[in-house]
Coordinates of C-alpha atoms in Angstrom, one line a residue:
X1103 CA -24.3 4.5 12.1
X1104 CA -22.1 5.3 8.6
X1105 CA -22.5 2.2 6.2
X1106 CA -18.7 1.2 5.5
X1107 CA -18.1 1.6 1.8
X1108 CA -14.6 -0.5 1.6
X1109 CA -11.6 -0.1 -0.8
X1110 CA -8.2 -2.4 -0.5
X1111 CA -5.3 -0.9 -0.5
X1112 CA -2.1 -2.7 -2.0
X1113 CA 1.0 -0.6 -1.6
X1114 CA 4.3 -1.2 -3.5
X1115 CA 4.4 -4.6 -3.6
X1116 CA 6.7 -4.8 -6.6
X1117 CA 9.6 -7.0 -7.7
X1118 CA 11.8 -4.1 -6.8
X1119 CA 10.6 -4.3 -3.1
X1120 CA 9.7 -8.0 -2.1
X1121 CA 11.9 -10.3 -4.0
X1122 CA 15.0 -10.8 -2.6
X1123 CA 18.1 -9.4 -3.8
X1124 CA 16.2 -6.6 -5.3
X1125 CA 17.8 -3.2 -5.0
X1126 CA 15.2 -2.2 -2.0
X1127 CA 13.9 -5.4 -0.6
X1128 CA 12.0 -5.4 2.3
X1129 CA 12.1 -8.1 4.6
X1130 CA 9.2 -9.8 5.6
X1131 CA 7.5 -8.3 2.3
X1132 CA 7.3 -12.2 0.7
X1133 CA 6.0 -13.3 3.9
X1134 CA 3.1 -11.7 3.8
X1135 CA 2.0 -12.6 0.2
X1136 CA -0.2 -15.0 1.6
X1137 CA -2.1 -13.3 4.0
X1138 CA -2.5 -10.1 1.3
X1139 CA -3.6 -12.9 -1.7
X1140 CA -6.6 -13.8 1.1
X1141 CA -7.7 -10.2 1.5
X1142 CA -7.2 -10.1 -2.5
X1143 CA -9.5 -13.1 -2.9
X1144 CA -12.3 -11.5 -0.5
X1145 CA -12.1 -8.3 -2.2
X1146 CA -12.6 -10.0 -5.5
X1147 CA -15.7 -12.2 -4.7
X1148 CA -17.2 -9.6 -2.9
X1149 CA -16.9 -6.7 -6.1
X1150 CA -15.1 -4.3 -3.5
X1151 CA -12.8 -1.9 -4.9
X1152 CA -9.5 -3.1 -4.9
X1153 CA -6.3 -0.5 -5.7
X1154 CA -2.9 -1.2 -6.4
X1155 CA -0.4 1.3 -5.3
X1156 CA 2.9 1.4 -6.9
X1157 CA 6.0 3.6 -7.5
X1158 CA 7.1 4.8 -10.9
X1159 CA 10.7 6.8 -11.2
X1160 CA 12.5 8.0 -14.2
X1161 CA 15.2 5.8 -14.5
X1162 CA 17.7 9.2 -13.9
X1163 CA 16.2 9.5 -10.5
X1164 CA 15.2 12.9 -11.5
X1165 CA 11.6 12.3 -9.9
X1166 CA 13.0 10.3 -6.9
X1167 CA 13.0 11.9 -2.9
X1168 CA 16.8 13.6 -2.1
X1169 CA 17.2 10.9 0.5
X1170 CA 16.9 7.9 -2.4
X1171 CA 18.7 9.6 -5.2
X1172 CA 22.0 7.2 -4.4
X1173 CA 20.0 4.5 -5.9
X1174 CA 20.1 6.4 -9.2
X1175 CA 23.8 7.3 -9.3
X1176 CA 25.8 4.9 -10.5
X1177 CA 23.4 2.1 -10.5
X1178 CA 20.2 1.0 -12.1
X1179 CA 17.4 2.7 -10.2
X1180 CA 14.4 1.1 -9.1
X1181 CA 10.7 1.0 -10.0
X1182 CA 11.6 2.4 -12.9
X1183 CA 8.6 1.9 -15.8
X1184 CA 9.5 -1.5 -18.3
X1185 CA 12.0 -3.1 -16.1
X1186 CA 11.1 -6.1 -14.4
X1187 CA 11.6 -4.7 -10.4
X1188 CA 8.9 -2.4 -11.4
X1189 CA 6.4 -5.0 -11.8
X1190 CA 3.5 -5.8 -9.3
X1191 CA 4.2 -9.7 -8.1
X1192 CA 2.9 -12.3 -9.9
X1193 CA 1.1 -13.8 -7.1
X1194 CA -1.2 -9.9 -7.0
X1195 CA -1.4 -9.2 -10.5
X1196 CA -4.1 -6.5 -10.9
X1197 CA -7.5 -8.1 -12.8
X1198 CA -8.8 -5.6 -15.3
X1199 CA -11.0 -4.0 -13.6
X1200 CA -8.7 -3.1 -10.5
X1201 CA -7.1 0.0 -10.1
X1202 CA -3.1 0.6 -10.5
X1203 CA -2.6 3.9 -8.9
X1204 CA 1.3 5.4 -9.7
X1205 CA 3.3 7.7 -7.0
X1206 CA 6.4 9.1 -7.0
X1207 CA 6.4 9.6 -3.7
X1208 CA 5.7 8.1 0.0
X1209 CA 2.0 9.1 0.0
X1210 CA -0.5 7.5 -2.4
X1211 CA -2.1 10.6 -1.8
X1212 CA 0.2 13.2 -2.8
X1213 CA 0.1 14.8 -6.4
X1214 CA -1.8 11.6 -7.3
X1215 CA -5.8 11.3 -8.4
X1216 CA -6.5 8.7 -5.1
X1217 CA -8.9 11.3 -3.7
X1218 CA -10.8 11.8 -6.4
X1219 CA -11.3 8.0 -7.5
X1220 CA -12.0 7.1 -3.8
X1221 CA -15.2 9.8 -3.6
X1222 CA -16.4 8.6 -6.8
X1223 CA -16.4 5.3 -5.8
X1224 CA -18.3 6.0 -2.8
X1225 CA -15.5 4.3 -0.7
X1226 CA -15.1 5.6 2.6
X1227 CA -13.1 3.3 4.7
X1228 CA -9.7 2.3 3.4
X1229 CA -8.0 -1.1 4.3
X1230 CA -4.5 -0.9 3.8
X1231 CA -1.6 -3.6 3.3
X1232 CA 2.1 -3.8 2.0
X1233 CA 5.2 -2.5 1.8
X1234 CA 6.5 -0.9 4.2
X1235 CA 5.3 0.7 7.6
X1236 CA 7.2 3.8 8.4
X1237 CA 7.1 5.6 4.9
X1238 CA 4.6 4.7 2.3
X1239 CA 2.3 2.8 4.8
X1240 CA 2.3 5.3 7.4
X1241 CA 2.3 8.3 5.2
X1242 CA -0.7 6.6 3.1
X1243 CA -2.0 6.6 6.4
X1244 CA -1.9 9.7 7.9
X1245 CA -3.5 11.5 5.1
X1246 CA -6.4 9.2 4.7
X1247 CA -7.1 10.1 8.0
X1248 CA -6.7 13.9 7.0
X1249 CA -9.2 13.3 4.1
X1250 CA -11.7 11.7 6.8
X1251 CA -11.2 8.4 5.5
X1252 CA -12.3 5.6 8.2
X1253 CA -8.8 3.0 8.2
X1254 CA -7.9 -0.4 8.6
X1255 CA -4.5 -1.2 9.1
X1256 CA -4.1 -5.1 8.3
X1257 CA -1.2 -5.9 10.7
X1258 CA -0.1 -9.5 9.0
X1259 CA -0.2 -8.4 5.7
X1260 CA 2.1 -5.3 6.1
X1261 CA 6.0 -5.7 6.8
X1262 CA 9.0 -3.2 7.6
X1263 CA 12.5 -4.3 8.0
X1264 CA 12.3 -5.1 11.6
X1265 CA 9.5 -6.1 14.0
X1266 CA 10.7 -3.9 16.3
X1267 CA 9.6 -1.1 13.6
X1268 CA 6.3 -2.6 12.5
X1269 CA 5.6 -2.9 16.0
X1270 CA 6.1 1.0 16.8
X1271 CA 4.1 2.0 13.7
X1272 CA 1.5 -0.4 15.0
X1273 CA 1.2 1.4 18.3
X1274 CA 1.7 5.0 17.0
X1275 CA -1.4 4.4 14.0
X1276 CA -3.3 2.5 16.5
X1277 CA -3.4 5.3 19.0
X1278 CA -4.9 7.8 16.1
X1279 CA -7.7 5.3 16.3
X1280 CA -6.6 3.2 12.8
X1281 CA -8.2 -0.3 13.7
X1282 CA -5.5 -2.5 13.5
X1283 CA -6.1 -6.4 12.7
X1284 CA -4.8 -9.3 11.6
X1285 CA -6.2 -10.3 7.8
X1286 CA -8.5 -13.5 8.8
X1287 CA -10.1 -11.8 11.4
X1288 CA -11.4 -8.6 8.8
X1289 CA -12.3 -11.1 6.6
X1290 CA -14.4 -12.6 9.5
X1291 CA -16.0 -9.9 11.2
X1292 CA -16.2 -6.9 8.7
X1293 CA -16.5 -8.5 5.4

């Protein structure tokens, strides 16, 4: 049997995405703070690597996918670099020695150095949280399993804008053979 090398996953739990009223807030995001600060916490004490996944744009949207540019015209934007909304939340700020891993787009795998940092960490079993399940999640997803990464979906500590949605995504990931589990119970049986 393949000794599981770990790595958390955080994705795109920014100001811009959880808090409400935020230009792209996805509900259910704050609700699963919690849940994602215990996974956080048993990351920590255990020295597993821990990476935080966030988007960056340019605040003219130049960088942003065709589908999103209406955020950038005529209004502010979001995630873009020095404004508040593209802030991790306070209650995950990243410790020094964690890793904040920028994307422009839905995988934290495309056009960004994720591969490359995973292998040299040794890590190769990926447990993923956040924001939210059909794009970034998913994607994330799908192409750790085309890199031959092992996954963990952590069910309660990952939201979409419905349940109906999370619960599809669930099914569909699940099916590929991502293990999918509620946080306490990883924390239980795999850390």
């Amino acid at each position: 049997m393949i000794s599981e090398k770990y790595a958390l996953m955080i994705i795109d739990m920014q100001k811009d995405f959880v808090l409400p009223n935020a230009p792209l807030c996805i509900g259910g995001a704050a609700e699963t703070l919690p849940r994602i600060g215990e996974l956080l916490e048993a990351f920590r004490v255990r020295g597993l690597p821990v990476i935080h996944v966030i988007r960056h744009h340019r605040a003219d949207g130049v960088d942003v996918e065709g589908i999103r540019e209406k955020y950038f015209t005529g209004g502010p934007g979001f995630a873009v670099p020095g404004t508040e909304g593209a802030e991790i939340v306070d209650e995950l700020t990243p410790l020094a020695n964690e890793y904040v891993l920028v994307k422009r787009r839905f995988s934290a795998f495309m056009q960004t150095e994720l591969d490359f940092i995973l292998r040299r960490l040794g890590v190769n079993h990926l447990v993923i949280c956040g924001t939210q399940w059909p794009v970034c999640i998913r994607t994330t997803i799908f192409d750790a399993l085309a890199f031959d990464y092992r996954v963990t979906s952590i069910v309660d500590a990952t939201s979409a804008r419905s349940s109906d949605v999370a619960e599809a995504n669930i099914r569909d990931i699940a099916a590929m053979g991502v293990s999918c589990v509620e946080a306490g119970r990883f924390i239980r049986e795999c850390l």
